[in-house]
Amino acid sequence: MIRRLVKGIGANFLGQMINVVSRIVLVPLFLLAWGADIYGEWLLLSSMVAYLSLTEMGAQSYIVNRMTQAYAGRDVALLRKILHTGLALFLILPLTVFILFITIIAFFNPAALLHITLTSHRLVLVVLAILSFQVVLSLPQSILLRVYFATENLPRGVMLGNLMQLTSFTLLAGGLWLHWGMVAIAVLQLIPFGLIAGLALWDLNRKFPQLQILSLAEADFTFGLSFIKPSLHFFLIQLGQAFSIQG
């Protein structure tokens, strides 16, 4: 117990250190590569896409709580059903949101909406498409990492998250040092999500073969409907945090 606690604290501390170093190093690199005005437009595009993550409506927090309960009760069948259903939902939902988002920005000019004047309309659309596809990868990836939290393997899950942060930092720093443009940087941001999702799938399938994580055979969308109401409680917390940040 004490050993697991120490590992968890150490993994979280390492994550905070990577996050701090990234913030300190990347901002000057962005300014050096693009200048303040282009970097400002990049932040506008990134913040617009960030709101898409709210479409999960608190379901991730609810699902990890349900998985934790099932694991604590040693109910492998229920844990497998919750996991399969959650993953199936978070493969379909973000892909649907992505398609709707692309359709909307294709008909409405996001550059005009965000008062972007230096970046071309076509480039804005491409960058938004790439950035929004991160949601398609990040939501199911987040469910995978939370399996570690639910199964008393929190340090392992946190370290995979740290690896993603470190990979992202390294790729972005290299790309900005080479003065790559918005599209290339958006693609570099996308890569770690796919890599860590693949690594987590392989590791979980090896560590917990009883979960049959590669099949999703026990996904039950009727069962998934029961997630909606309790998930909204977590969503209200996220919404309150988003509004508090925006002021």
Coordinates of N, CA and C in Angstrom, one line a residue:
M1 N 0.8 -1.2 0.0 CA 0.0 0.0 0.0 C 0.9 1.3 0.0
I2 N 1.8 1.3 0.9 CA 2.7 2.5 1.0 C 3.6 2.6 -0.2
R3 N 4.0 1.5 -0.7 CA 4.9 1.5 -1.9 C 4.1 2.0 -3.1
R4 N 2.8 1.6 -3.2 CA 2.0 2.1 -4.3 C 1.7 3.6 -4.2
L5 N 1.5 4.0 -3.0 CA 1.2 5.4 -2.7 C 2.4 6.3 -3.1
V6 N 3.6 5.8 -2.7 CA 4.8 6.6 -3.1 C 5.0 6.6 -4.6
K7 N 4.8 5.5 -5.2 CA 4.9 5.5 -6.7 C 3.9 6.4 -7.3
G8 N 2.7 6.5 -6.8 CA 1.6 7.4 -7.4 C 2.0 8.8 -7.2
I9 N 2.5 9.2 -6.0 CA 2.9 10.6 -5.8 C 4.1 10.9 -6.7
G10 N 5.0 10.0 -6.8 CA 6.2 10.3 -7.6 C 5.8 10.4 -9.1
A11 N 4.9 9.6 -9.6 CA 4.5 9.7 -11.0 C 3.7 11.0 -11.2
N12 N 2.9 11.4 -10.3 CA 2.2 12.7 -10.4 C 3.1 13.8 -10.4
F13 N 4.1 13.8 -9.5 CA 5.1 14.9 -9.4 C 5.9 15.0 -10.7
L14 N 6.3 13.9 -11.3 CA 7.0 13.9 -12.5 C 6.1 14.5 -13.6
G15 N 4.8 14.2 -13.6 CA 3.9 14.8 -14.6 C 3.9 16.3 -14.5
Q16 N 3.8 16.7 -13.3 CA 3.7 18.2 -13.0 C 5.0 18.9 -13.5
M17 N 6.2 18.2 -13.3 CA 7.4 18.8 -13.7 C 7.5 18.9 -15.2
I18 N 7.1 17.8 -15.9 CA 7.1 17.8 -17.4 C 6.2 18.9 -17.9
N19 N 5.0 19.1 -17.2 CA 4.1 20.1 -17.6 C 4.6 21.5 -17.5
V20 N 5.3 21.8 -16.3 CA 5.9 23.1 -16.1 C 7.0 23.4 -17.1
V21 N 7.9 22.4 -17.3 CA 9.0 22.6 -18.2 C 8.5 22.9 -19.6
S22 N 7.4 22.1 -20.0 CA 6.8 22.3 -21.3 C 6.3 23.8 -21.5
R23 N 5.6 24.2 -20.5 CA 5.1 25.6 -20.6 C 6.2 26.7 -20.6
I24 N 7.2 26.4 -19.9 CA 8.3 27.4 -19.9 C 9.1 27.4 -21.2
V25 N 9.3 26.2 -21.8 CA 10.1 26.1 -23.0 C 9.3 26.4 -24.3
L26 N 8.1 25.9 -24.4 CA 7.4 25.9 -25.6 C 6.9 27.3 -26.0
V27 N 6.5 28.1 -25.1 CA 6.0 29.4 -25.4 C 7.1 30.3 -26.1
P28 N 8.3 30.4 -25.6 CA 9.4 31.1 -26.3 C 9.6 30.5 -27.7
L29 N 9.6 29.2 -27.8 CA 9.8 28.5 -29.1 C 8.7 28.9 -30.1
F30 N 7.4 28.9 -29.6 CA 6.3 29.3 -30.5 C 6.6 30.8 -31.0
L31 N 6.9 31.6 -30.1 CA 7.2 33.1 -30.4 C 8.3 33.2 -31.4
L32 N 9.4 32.4 -31.2 CA 10.6 32.5 -32.0 C 10.2 32.0 -33.4
A33 N 9.4 30.9 -33.5 CA 9.1 30.3 -34.8 C 8.1 31.1 -35.6
W34 N 7.1 31.6 -34.9 CA 5.9 32.2 -35.6 C 5.7 33.7 -35.3
G35 N 6.2 34.2 -34.2 CA 5.9 35.6 -33.8 C 4.6 35.6 -33.0
A36 N 4.4 36.7 -32.3 CA 3.3 36.9 -31.4 C 1.9 36.8 -32.1
D37 N 1.8 37.4 -33.2 CA 0.5 37.5 -33.9 C 0.0 36.1 -34.4
I38 N 0.9 35.3 -35.1 CA 0.5 34.0 -35.5 C 0.3 33.1 -34.3
Y39 N 1.1 33.2 -33.3 CA 1.0 32.4 -32.1 C -0.4 32.7 -31.5
G40 N -0.8 33.9 -31.5 CA -2.1 34.3 -30.9 C -3.2 33.7 -31.7
E41 N -3.1 33.6 -33.0 CA -4.1 33.0 -33.8 C -4.2 31.5 -33.5
W42 N -3.0 30.9 -33.3 CA -2.9 29.4 -33.0 C -3.7 29.2 -31.7
L43 N -3.5 30.0 -30.7 CA -4.2 29.9 -29.4 C -5.7 30.0 -29.6
L44 N -6.1 30.9 -30.5 CA -7.6 31.0 -30.7 C -8.1 29.7 -31.3
L45 N -7.4 29.1 -32.3 CA -7.9 27.9 -32.9 C -7.9 26.7 -31.9
S46 N -6.8 26.7 -31.1 CA -6.7 25.6 -30.1 C -7.8 25.7 -29.0
S47 N -8.1 26.9 -28.6 CA -9.1 27.1 -27.6 C -10.5 26.7 -28.1
M48 N -10.7 27.0 -29.4 CA -12.0 26.7 -30.0 C -12.2 25.2 -30.0
V49 N -11.2 24.4 -30.4 CA -11.3 23.0 -30.4 C -11.4 22.4 -29.0
A50 N -10.8 23.0 -28.1 CA -10.7 22.5 -26.7 C -12.1 22.3 -26.1
Y51 N -13.1 23.1 -26.5 CA -14.4 22.9 -26.0 C -15.1 21.7 -26.5
L52 N -14.6 21.0 -27.6 CA -15.2 19.8 -28.1 C -15.1 18.7 -27.0
S53 N -14.0 18.8 -26.2 CA -13.8 17.7 -25.2 C -15.0 17.7 -24.2
L54 N -15.7 18.8 -24.1 CA -16.8 18.8 -23.1 C -18.0 17.9 -23.6
T55 N -18.0 17.5 -24.9 CA -19.0 16.7 -25.4 C -19.1 15.3 -24.8
E56 N -18.0 14.9 -24.0 CA -18.1 13.6 -23.3 C -19.0 13.7 -22.1
M57 N -19.4 14.9 -21.7 CA -20.5 15.2 -20.7 C -20.3 14.4 -19.4
G58 N -19.0 14.3 -18.9 CA -18.7 13.7 -17.6 C -18.7 12.2 -17.6
A59 N -19.0 11.6 -18.8 CA -19.1 10.1 -18.8 C -17.8 9.4 -18.4
Q60 N -16.6 10.0 -18.7 CA -15.4 9.4 -18.4 C -15.2 9.2 -16.9
S61 N -15.5 10.2 -16.1 CA -15.4 10.2 -14.6 C -16.4 9.1 -14.1
Y62 N -17.6 9.1 -14.6 CA -18.6 8.1 -14.2 C -18.1 6.7 -14.5
I63 N -17.6 6.5 -15.7 CA -17.2 5.1 -16.1 C -16.1 4.6 -15.3
V64 N -15.1 5.5 -15.0 CA -14.0 5.0 -14.1 C -14.4 4.7 -12.7
N65 N -15.4 5.4 -12.2 CA -16.0 5.1 -10.9 C -16.7 3.7 -10.9
R66 N -17.5 3.5 -12.0 CA -18.1 2.2 -12.1 C -17.1 1.0 -12.2
M67 N -16.1 1.3 -13.0 CA -15.1 0.2 -13.2 C -14.4 -0.1 -11.9
T68 N -14.1 1.0 -11.1 CA -13.5 0.8 -9.8 C -14.4 0.0 -8.8
Q69 N -15.7 0.3 -8.9 CA -16.6 -0.5 -8.0 C -16.6 -1.9 -8.4
A70 N -16.7 -2.2 -9.7 CA -16.7 -3.6 -10.2 C -15.4 -4.3 -9.9
Y71 N -14.3 -3.6 -10.0 CA -13.0 -4.3 -9.7 C -12.9 -4.6 -8.2
A72 N -13.4 -3.6 -7.4 CA -13.3 -3.8 -5.9 C -14.2 -5.0 -5.5
G73 N -15.3 -5.2 -6.2 CA -16.2 -6.3 -6.0 C -15.8 -7.6 -6.7
R74 N -14.6 -7.6 -7.4 CA -14.1 -8.7 -8.1 C -15.1 -9.3 -9.1
D75 N -15.9 -8.4 -9.7 CA -16.9 -8.7 -10.7 C -16.3 -8.4 -12.1
V76 N -15.5 -9.4 -12.6 CA -14.8 -9.2 -13.8 C -15.8 -9.1 -15.0
A77 N -16.9 -9.8 -15.0 CA -17.9 -9.7 -16.0 C -18.5 -8.3 -16.1
L78 N -18.8 -7.7 -15.0 CA -19.4 -6.4 -15.0 C -18.3 -5.3 -15.4
L79 N -17.1 -5.5 -14.9 CA -16.0 -4.6 -15.3 C -15.8 -4.7 -16.8
R80 N -15.8 -5.8 -17.4 CA -15.6 -6.0 -18.8 C -16.7 -5.3 -19.6
K81 N -18.0 -5.5 -19.1 CA -19.1 -4.9 -19.8 C -19.1 -3.4 -19.7
I82 N -18.7 -2.8 -18.6 CA -18.6 -1.4 -18.5 C -17.5 -0.8 -19.4
L83 N -16.4 -1.5 -19.4 CA -15.2 -1.1 -20.2 C -15.6 -1.2 -21.7
H84 N -16.1 -2.3 -22.1 CA -16.5 -2.4 -23.6 C -17.5 -1.4 -24.0
T85 N -18.5 -1.2 -23.2 CA -19.5 -0.2 -23.5 C -19.0 1.2 -23.5
G86 N -18.1 1.5 -22.5 CA -17.5 2.9 -22.5 C -16.6 3.1 -23.7
L87 N -15.8 2.1 -24.0 CA -14.9 2.3 -25.2 C -15.7 2.4 -26.5
A88 N -16.8 1.6 -26.6 CA -17.6 1.7 -27.8 C -18.2 3.1 -28.0
L89 N -18.8 3.6 -26.8 CA -19.4 4.9 -26.9 C -18.4 6.0 -27.2
F90 N -17.1 5.9 -26.7 CA -16.1 6.9 -26.9 C -15.3 6.7 -28.2
L91 N -15.7 5.7 -29.0 CA -15.2 5.6 -30.3 C -16.3 6.2 -31.3
I92 N -17.5 6.0 -31.0 CA -18.6 6.5 -31.8 C -18.9 8.0 -31.6
L93 N -19.0 8.4 -30.3 CA -19.4 9.8 -30.0 C -18.4 10.8 -30.5
P94 N -17.1 10.7 -30.2 CA -16.2 11.7 -30.7 C -16.1 11.7 -32.2
L95 N -16.2 10.6 -32.9 CA -16.2 10.6 -34.3 C -17.4 11.3 -34.9
T96 N -18.5 11.1 -34.3 CA -19.7 11.9 -34.7 C -19.6 13.4 -34.5
V97 N -19.0 13.7 -33.3 CA -18.8 15.2 -33.0 C -17.8 15.7 -34.0
F98 N -16.8 15.0 -34.4 CA -15.8 15.4 -35.4 C -16.4 15.7 -36.7
I99 N -17.2 14.8 -37.2 CA -17.9 14.9 -38.5 C -18.8 16.2 -38.5
L100 N -19.6 16.3 -37.4 CA -20.5 17.5 -37.3 C -19.7 18.8 -37.2
F101 N -18.6 18.8 -36.5 CA -17.7 20.0 -36.4 C -17.1 20.4 -37.8
I102 N -16.6 19.4 -38.5 CA -16.1 19.6 -39.8 C -17.1 20.2 -40.8
T103 N -18.3 19.6 -40.7 CA -19.4 20.1 -41.5 C -19.8 21.5 -41.2
I104 N -19.8 21.9 -39.9 CA -20.2 23.3 -39.5 C -19.1 24.3 -40.0
I105 N -17.8 24.0 -39.8 CA -16.8 24.9 -40.2 C -16.6 25.0 -41.7
A106 N -17.1 24.0 -42.4 CA -17.0 24.1 -43.9 C -18.0 25.1 -44.4
F107 N -19.2 25.3 -43.7 CA -20.2 26.2 -44.2 C -20.1 27.6 -43.5
F108 N -19.5 27.6 -42.3 CA -19.3 28.9 -41.6 C -17.8 29.3 -41.6
N109 N -17.5 30.5 -41.7 CA -16.1 30.9 -41.8 C -15.6 31.1 -40.3
P110 N -14.8 30.1 -39.8 CA -14.3 30.3 -38.4 C -13.3 31.4 -38.3
A111 N -12.6 31.7 -39.4 CA -11.6 32.8 -39.3 C -12.2 34.1 -39.0
A112 N -13.4 34.3 -39.7 CA -14.1 35.6 -39.4 C -14.7 35.6 -38.0
L113 N -15.2 34.4 -37.6 CA -15.8 34.4 -36.2 C -14.7 34.6 -35.2
L114 N -13.5 34.2 -35.4 CA -12.4 34.3 -34.4 C -11.6 35.6 -34.7
H115 N -11.9 36.3 -35.7 CA -11.2 37.5 -36.1 C -9.7 37.2 -36.4
I116 N -9.5 36.1 -37.2 CA -8.2 35.7 -37.6 C -8.0 36.3 -39.0
T117 N -6.9 37.1 -39.1 CA -6.6 37.8 -40.3 C -5.3 37.4 -41.0
L118 N -4.4 36.9 -40.3 CA -3.1 36.6 -40.9 C -3.0 35.2 -41.5
T119 N -3.8 34.2 -40.9 CA -3.8 32.9 -41.4 C -4.9 32.7 -42.4
S120 N -4.6 32.1 -43.5 CA -5.6 32.0 -44.6 C -6.8 31.1 -44.1
H121 N -7.9 31.3 -44.8 CA -9.2 30.6 -44.5 C -8.9 29.1 -44.7
R122 N -8.3 28.7 -45.8 CA -8.0 27.3 -46.0 C -7.2 26.6 -45.0
L123 N -6.1 27.4 -44.6 CA -5.2 26.9 -43.5 C -5.9 26.7 -42.2
V124 N -6.8 27.7 -41.9 CA -7.6 27.6 -40.7 C -8.4 26.3 -40.6
L125 N -9.1 26.0 -41.8 CA -9.9 24.8 -41.8 C -9.1 23.5 -41.6
V126 N -7.9 23.5 -42.3 CA -7.1 22.3 -42.2 C -6.6 22.1 -40.7
V127 N -6.1 23.2 -40.1 CA -5.6 23.1 -38.7 C -6.7 22.7 -37.8
L128 N -7.9 23.3 -37.9 CA -9.1 23.0 -37.1 C -9.4 21.5 -37.2
A129 N -9.4 21.0 -38.5 CA -9.7 19.6 -38.7 C -8.7 18.7 -38.0
I130 N -7.4 19.0 -38.1 CA -6.4 18.2 -37.4 C -6.5 18.2 -35.9
L131 N -6.7 19.5 -35.4 CA -6.8 19.6 -33.9 C -8.1 18.9 -33.4
S132 N -9.2 19.0 -34.1 CA -10.4 18.4 -33.6 C -10.3 16.9 -33.7
F133 N -9.5 16.4 -34.6 CA -9.3 14.9 -34.6 C -8.6 14.4 -33.4
Q134 N -8.0 15.3 -32.7 CA -7.3 14.9 -31.4 C -8.4 14.4 -30.4
V135 N -9.6 14.9 -30.5 CA -10.7 14.5 -29.6 C -11.1 13.1 -29.9
V136 N -11.1 12.7 -31.2 CA -11.4 11.4 -31.6 C -10.5 10.3 -31.0
L137 N -9.2 10.7 -30.9 CA -8.2 9.8 -30.3 C -8.1 10.0 -28.7
S138 N -8.2 11.2 -28.3 CA -8.0 11.4 -26.8 C -9.1 10.8 -25.9
L139 N -10.3 10.8 -26.3 CA -11.4 10.3 -25.5 C -11.3 8.8 -25.2
P140 N -11.2 8.0 -26.3 CA -11.0 6.6 -26.0 C -9.6 6.3 -25.3
Q141 N -8.6 7.1 -25.6 CA -7.3 6.9 -25.0 C -7.4 7.1 -23.5
S142 N -8.2 8.2 -23.1 CA -8.4 8.5 -21.7 C -9.1 7.4 -21.0
I143 N -10.1 6.7 -21.6 CA -10.8 5.6 -21.0 C -9.7 4.4 -20.7
L144 N -8.9 4.2 -21.7 CA -7.9 3.2 -21.6 C -7.0 3.4 -20.4
L145 N -6.5 4.7 -20.2 CA -5.6 5.0 -19.1 C -6.3 4.9 -17.8
R146 N -7.6 5.2 -17.8 CA -8.3 5.1 -16.5 C -8.6 3.7 -16.1
V147 N -8.4 2.7 -17.0 CA -8.5 1.3 -16.5 C -7.4 1.1 -15.5
Y148 N -6.3 1.7 -15.7 CA -5.2 1.5 -14.7 C -5.6 2.1 -13.4
F149 N -6.3 3.2 -13.4 CA -6.7 3.8 -12.1 C -7.7 2.9 -11.4
A150 N -8.6 2.3 -12.2 CA -9.6 1.5 -11.6 C -9.1 0.1 -11.1
T151 N -7.9 -0.3 -11.5 CA -7.4 -1.6 -11.2 C -6.2 -1.6 -10.3
E152 N -6.1 -0.6 -9.5 CA -4.9 -0.4 -8.6 C -3.6 -0.4 -9.3
N153 N -3.6 0.2 -10.5 CA -2.3 0.4 -11.2 C -2.2 1.9 -11.6
L154 N -2.6 2.8 -10.7 CA -2.6 4.2 -11.0 C -1.2 4.7 -11.4
P155 N -0.1 4.3 -10.7 CA 1.2 4.8 -11.2 C 1.6 4.5 -12.6
R156 N 1.2 3.3 -13.0 CA 1.4 2.8 -14.4 C 0.7 3.7 -15.4
G157 N -0.6 4.0 -15.1 CA -1.4 4.8 -15.9 C -0.9 6.2 -16.0
V158 N -0.5 6.8 -14.8 CA 0.0 8.1 -14.8 C 1.3 8.2 -15.6
M159 N 2.2 7.2 -15.5 CA 3.4 7.2 -16.2 C 3.2 7.2 -17.7
L160 N 2.2 6.4 -18.2 CA 1.8 6.5 -19.6 C 1.4 7.9 -20.0
G161 N 0.6 8.5 -19.2 CA 0.3 9.9 -19.4 C 1.5 10.8 -19.5
N162 N 2.4 10.6 -18.6 CA 3.7 11.3 -18.6 C 4.5 11.1 -19.8
L163 N 4.5 9.9 -20.3 CA 5.2 9.6 -21.5 C 4.6 10.3 -22.7
M164 N 3.2 10.4 -22.7 CA 2.6 11.2 -23.8 C 3.0 12.6 -23.7
Q165 N 3.0 13.2 -22.5 CA 3.4 14.6 -22.4 C 4.8 14.8 -22.8
L166 N 5.7 13.9 -22.5 CA 7.1 14.1 -22.8 C 7.3 13.9 -24.3
T167 N 6.6 13.0 -24.9 CA 6.7 12.8 -26.4 C 6.1 14.0 -27.1
S168 N 5.0 14.5 -26.6 CA 4.4 15.7 -27.3 C 5.4 16.9 -27.1
F169 N 6.0 17.1 -26.0 CA 6.9 18.2 -25.7 C 8.1 18.1 -26.7
T170 N 8.7 16.9 -26.8 CA 9.8 16.6 -27.6 C 9.5 16.9 -29.1
L171 N 8.4 16.4 -29.6 CA 8.0 16.6 -31.0 C 7.8 18.1 -31.3
L172 N 7.0 18.7 -30.4 CA 6.7 20.1 -30.6 C 7.9 21.0 -30.6
A173 N 8.8 20.8 -29.6 CA 10.0 21.5 -29.5 C 10.9 21.4 -30.7
G174 N 11.0 20.2 -31.2 CA 11.8 19.9 -32.4 C 11.2 20.6 -33.7
G175 N 9.8 20.5 -33.8 CA 9.2 21.1 -34.9 C 9.3 22.6 -34.9
L176 N 9.1 23.2 -33.7 CA 9.2 24.7 -33.6 C 10.6 25.2 -33.8
W177 N 11.6 24.4 -33.3 CA 13.0 24.8 -33.6 C 13.3 24.8 -35.0
L178 N 12.7 23.9 -35.8 CA 12.9 23.9 -37.3 C 11.9 24.9 -38.0
H179 N 11.2 25.6 -37.2 CA 10.3 26.7 -37.8 C 9.2 26.0 -38.7
W180 N 8.7 24.9 -38.3 CA 7.6 24.3 -39.0 C 6.3 25.1 -38.8
G181 N 5.4 25.0 -39.8 CA 4.1 25.7 -39.8 C 3.0 25.1 -38.9
M182 N 1.8 25.7 -39.0 CA 0.7 25.3 -38.1 C 0.3 23.8 -38.4
V183 N 0.2 23.5 -39.7 CA -0.3 22.1 -40.0 C 0.7 21.1 -39.5
A184 N 1.9 21.3 -39.7 CA 2.9 20.3 -39.2 C 2.9 20.2 -37.7
I185 N 2.8 21.3 -37.0 CA 2.7 21.3 -35.5 C 1.4 20.6 -35.0
A186 N 0.3 20.8 -35.7 CA -0.9 20.2 -35.4 C -0.8 18.7 -35.5
V187 N -0.2 18.2 -36.6 CA 0.1 16.8 -36.8 C 1.0 16.2 -35.7
L188 N 2.0 17.0 -35.3 CA 2.9 16.5 -34.3 C 2.2 16.4 -33.0
Q189 N 1.2 17.2 -32.7 CA 0.4 17.2 -31.5 C -0.5 15.9 -31.5
L190 N -0.9 15.5 -32.7 CA -1.8 14.3 -32.8 C -1.1 13.0 -32.5
I191 N 0.2 12.9 -32.9 CA 0.9 11.6 -32.9 C 1.0 11.0 -31.5
P192 N 1.3 11.7 -30.4 CA 1.4 11.0 -29.1 C 0.1 10.4 -28.7
F193 N -1.1 10.9 -29.0 CA -2.3 10.3 -28.7 C -2.5 8.9 -29.2
G194 N -2.2 8.8 -30.5 CA -2.2 7.5 -31.2 C -1.2 6.5 -30.6
L195 N 0.0 7.0 -30.4 CA 1.1 6.1 -29.9 C 0.7 5.6 -28.5
I196 N 0.3 6.4 -27.6 CA 0.0 6.0 -26.2 C -1.3 5.1 -26.2
A197 N -2.3 5.5 -27.0 CA -3.5 4.6 -27.1 C -3.1 3.2 -27.5
G198 N -2.2 3.1 -28.5 CA -1.8 1.8 -29.0 C -1.0 1.0 -27.9
L199 N -0.1 1.8 -27.3 CA 0.7 1.2 -26.2 C -0.1 0.7 -25.0
A200 N -1.1 1.5 -24.7 CA -2.0 1.1 -23.6 C -2.9 -0.1 -23.9
L201 N -3.3 -0.2 -25.2 CA -4.1 -1.3 -25.6 C -3.3 -2.6 -25.5
W202 N -2.1 -2.5 -26.0 CA -1.2 -3.7 -26.0 C -0.9 -4.1 -24.5
D203 N -0.6 -3.1 -23.7 CA -0.2 -3.4 -22.3 C -1.4 -4.0 -21.5
L204 N -2.6 -3.4 -21.7 CA -3.8 -3.8 -21.0 C -4.2 -5.2 -21.4
N205 N -4.1 -5.5 -22.7 CA -4.5 -6.8 -23.2 C -3.5 -7.9 -22.7
R206 N -2.3 -7.5 -22.5 CA -1.3 -8.4 -22.0 C -1.5 -8.6 -20.5
K207 N -1.8 -7.5 -19.8 CA -1.9 -7.5 -18.3 C -3.2 -8.1 -17.8
F208 N -4.3 -7.8 -18.6 CA -5.6 -8.2 -18.2 C -6.3 -8.9 -19.3
P209 N -5.8 -10.1 -19.7 CA -6.5 -10.8 -20.8 C -7.9 -11.1 -20.6
Q210 N -8.4 -11.2 -19.4 CA -9.7 -11.5 -19.0 C -10.7 -10.4 -19.4
L211 N -10.1 -9.2 -19.7 CA -11.0 -8.0 -20.1 C -11.3 -8.1 -21.6
Q212 N -10.6 -8.9 -22.3 CA -10.8 -9.0 -23.8 C -11.0 -7.6 -24.4
I213 N -10.0 -6.8 -24.2 CA -10.2 -5.4 -24.5 C -10.2 -5.1 -26.0
L214 N -9.6 -6.0 -26.8 CA -9.5 -5.8 -28.2 C -10.8 -6.2 -29.0
S215 N -11.7 -6.9 -28.3 CA -12.9 -7.4 -29.0 C -14.1 -6.5 -28.9
L216 N -14.3 -5.8 -27.7 CA -15.5 -5.0 -27.4 C -16.8 -5.8 -27.6
A217 N -16.7 -7.1 -27.5 CA -17.9 -8.0 -27.8 C -19.0 -7.8 -26.8
E218 N -18.7 -7.3 -25.6 CA -19.8 -7.1 -24.6 C -20.3 -5.7 -24.5
A219 N -20.0 -4.9 -25.5 CA -20.6 -3.5 -25.5 C -22.1 -3.6 -25.6
D220 N -22.8 -2.8 -24.8 CA -24.2 -2.9 -24.7 C -24.7 -1.4 -24.7
F221 N -25.3 -1.0 -25.8 CA -25.7 0.5 -25.8 C -26.9 0.8 -25.0
T222 N -27.7 -0.3 -24.8 CA -28.9 -0.1 -23.9 C -28.3 0.2 -22.5
F223 N -27.4 -0.6 -22.1 CA -26.7 -0.4 -20.8 C -26.0 0.9 -20.7
G224 N -25.4 1.4 -21.9 CA -24.8 2.6 -21.9 C -25.7 3.8 -21.7
L225 N -27.0 3.7 -22.0 CA -27.9 4.7 -21.8 C -28.1 5.1 -20.3
S226 N -27.8 4.0 -19.4 CA -27.9 4.3 -18.0 C -26.7 5.1 -17.5
F227 N -25.7 5.4 -18.3 CA -24.6 6.2 -17.9 C -25.0 7.7 -18.0
I228 N -26.0 8.1 -18.7 CA -26.2 9.5 -19.1 C -26.5 10.3 -17.8
K229 N -27.6 9.9 -17.1 CA -28.0 10.7 -15.9 C -26.9 10.9 -14.9
P230 N -26.2 9.9 -14.4 CA -25.2 10.1 -13.4 C -24.0 10.9 -14.0
S231 N -23.7 10.7 -15.3 CA -22.6 11.4 -15.9 C -22.8 12.9 -15.9
L232 N -24.0 13.3 -16.0 CA -24.3 14.8 -16.0 C -23.9 15.5 -14.7
H233 N -23.9 14.8 -13.6 CA -23.4 15.4 -12.4 C -21.9 15.8 -12.5
F234 N -21.1 14.9 -13.1 CA -19.7 15.2 -13.3 C -19.5 16.3 -14.4
F235 N -20.5 16.2 -15.4 CA -20.4 17.3 -16.4 C -20.6 18.7 -15.9
L236 N -21.5 18.8 -14.9 CA -21.8 20.1 -14.3 C -20.6 20.6 -13.6
I237 N -19.8 19.7 -13.0 CA -18.5 20.1 -12.3 C -17.6 20.7 -13.4
Q238 N -17.4 19.9 -14.5 CA -16.5 20.3 -15.6 C -17.0 21.7 -16.2
L239 N -18.3 21.8 -16.3 CA -18.8 23.1 -16.9 C -18.5 24.2 -16.0
G240 N -18.7 24.0 -14.7 CA -18.4 25.1 -13.7 C -17.0 25.5 -13.8
Q241 N -16.1 24.5 -13.9 CA -14.6 24.8 -14.0 C -14.3 25.6 -15.2
A242 N -15.0 25.2 -16.4 CA -14.7 25.9 -17.6 C -15.1 27.3 -17.6
F243 N -16.3 27.6 -17.0 CA -16.8 29.0 -16.8 C -15.9 29.8 -15.9
S244 N -15.4 29.1 -14.8 CA -14.6 29.9 -13.9 C -13.3 30.3 -14.5
I245 N -12.7 29.4 -15.4 CA -11.5 29.7 -16.1 C -11.7 30.9 -17.0
Q246 N -12.8 30.9 -17.7 CA -13.1 31.9 -18.7 C -13.5 33.2 -18.0
G247 N -13.9 33.1 -16.7 CA -14.3 34.3 -16.0 C -15.7 34.7 -16.3

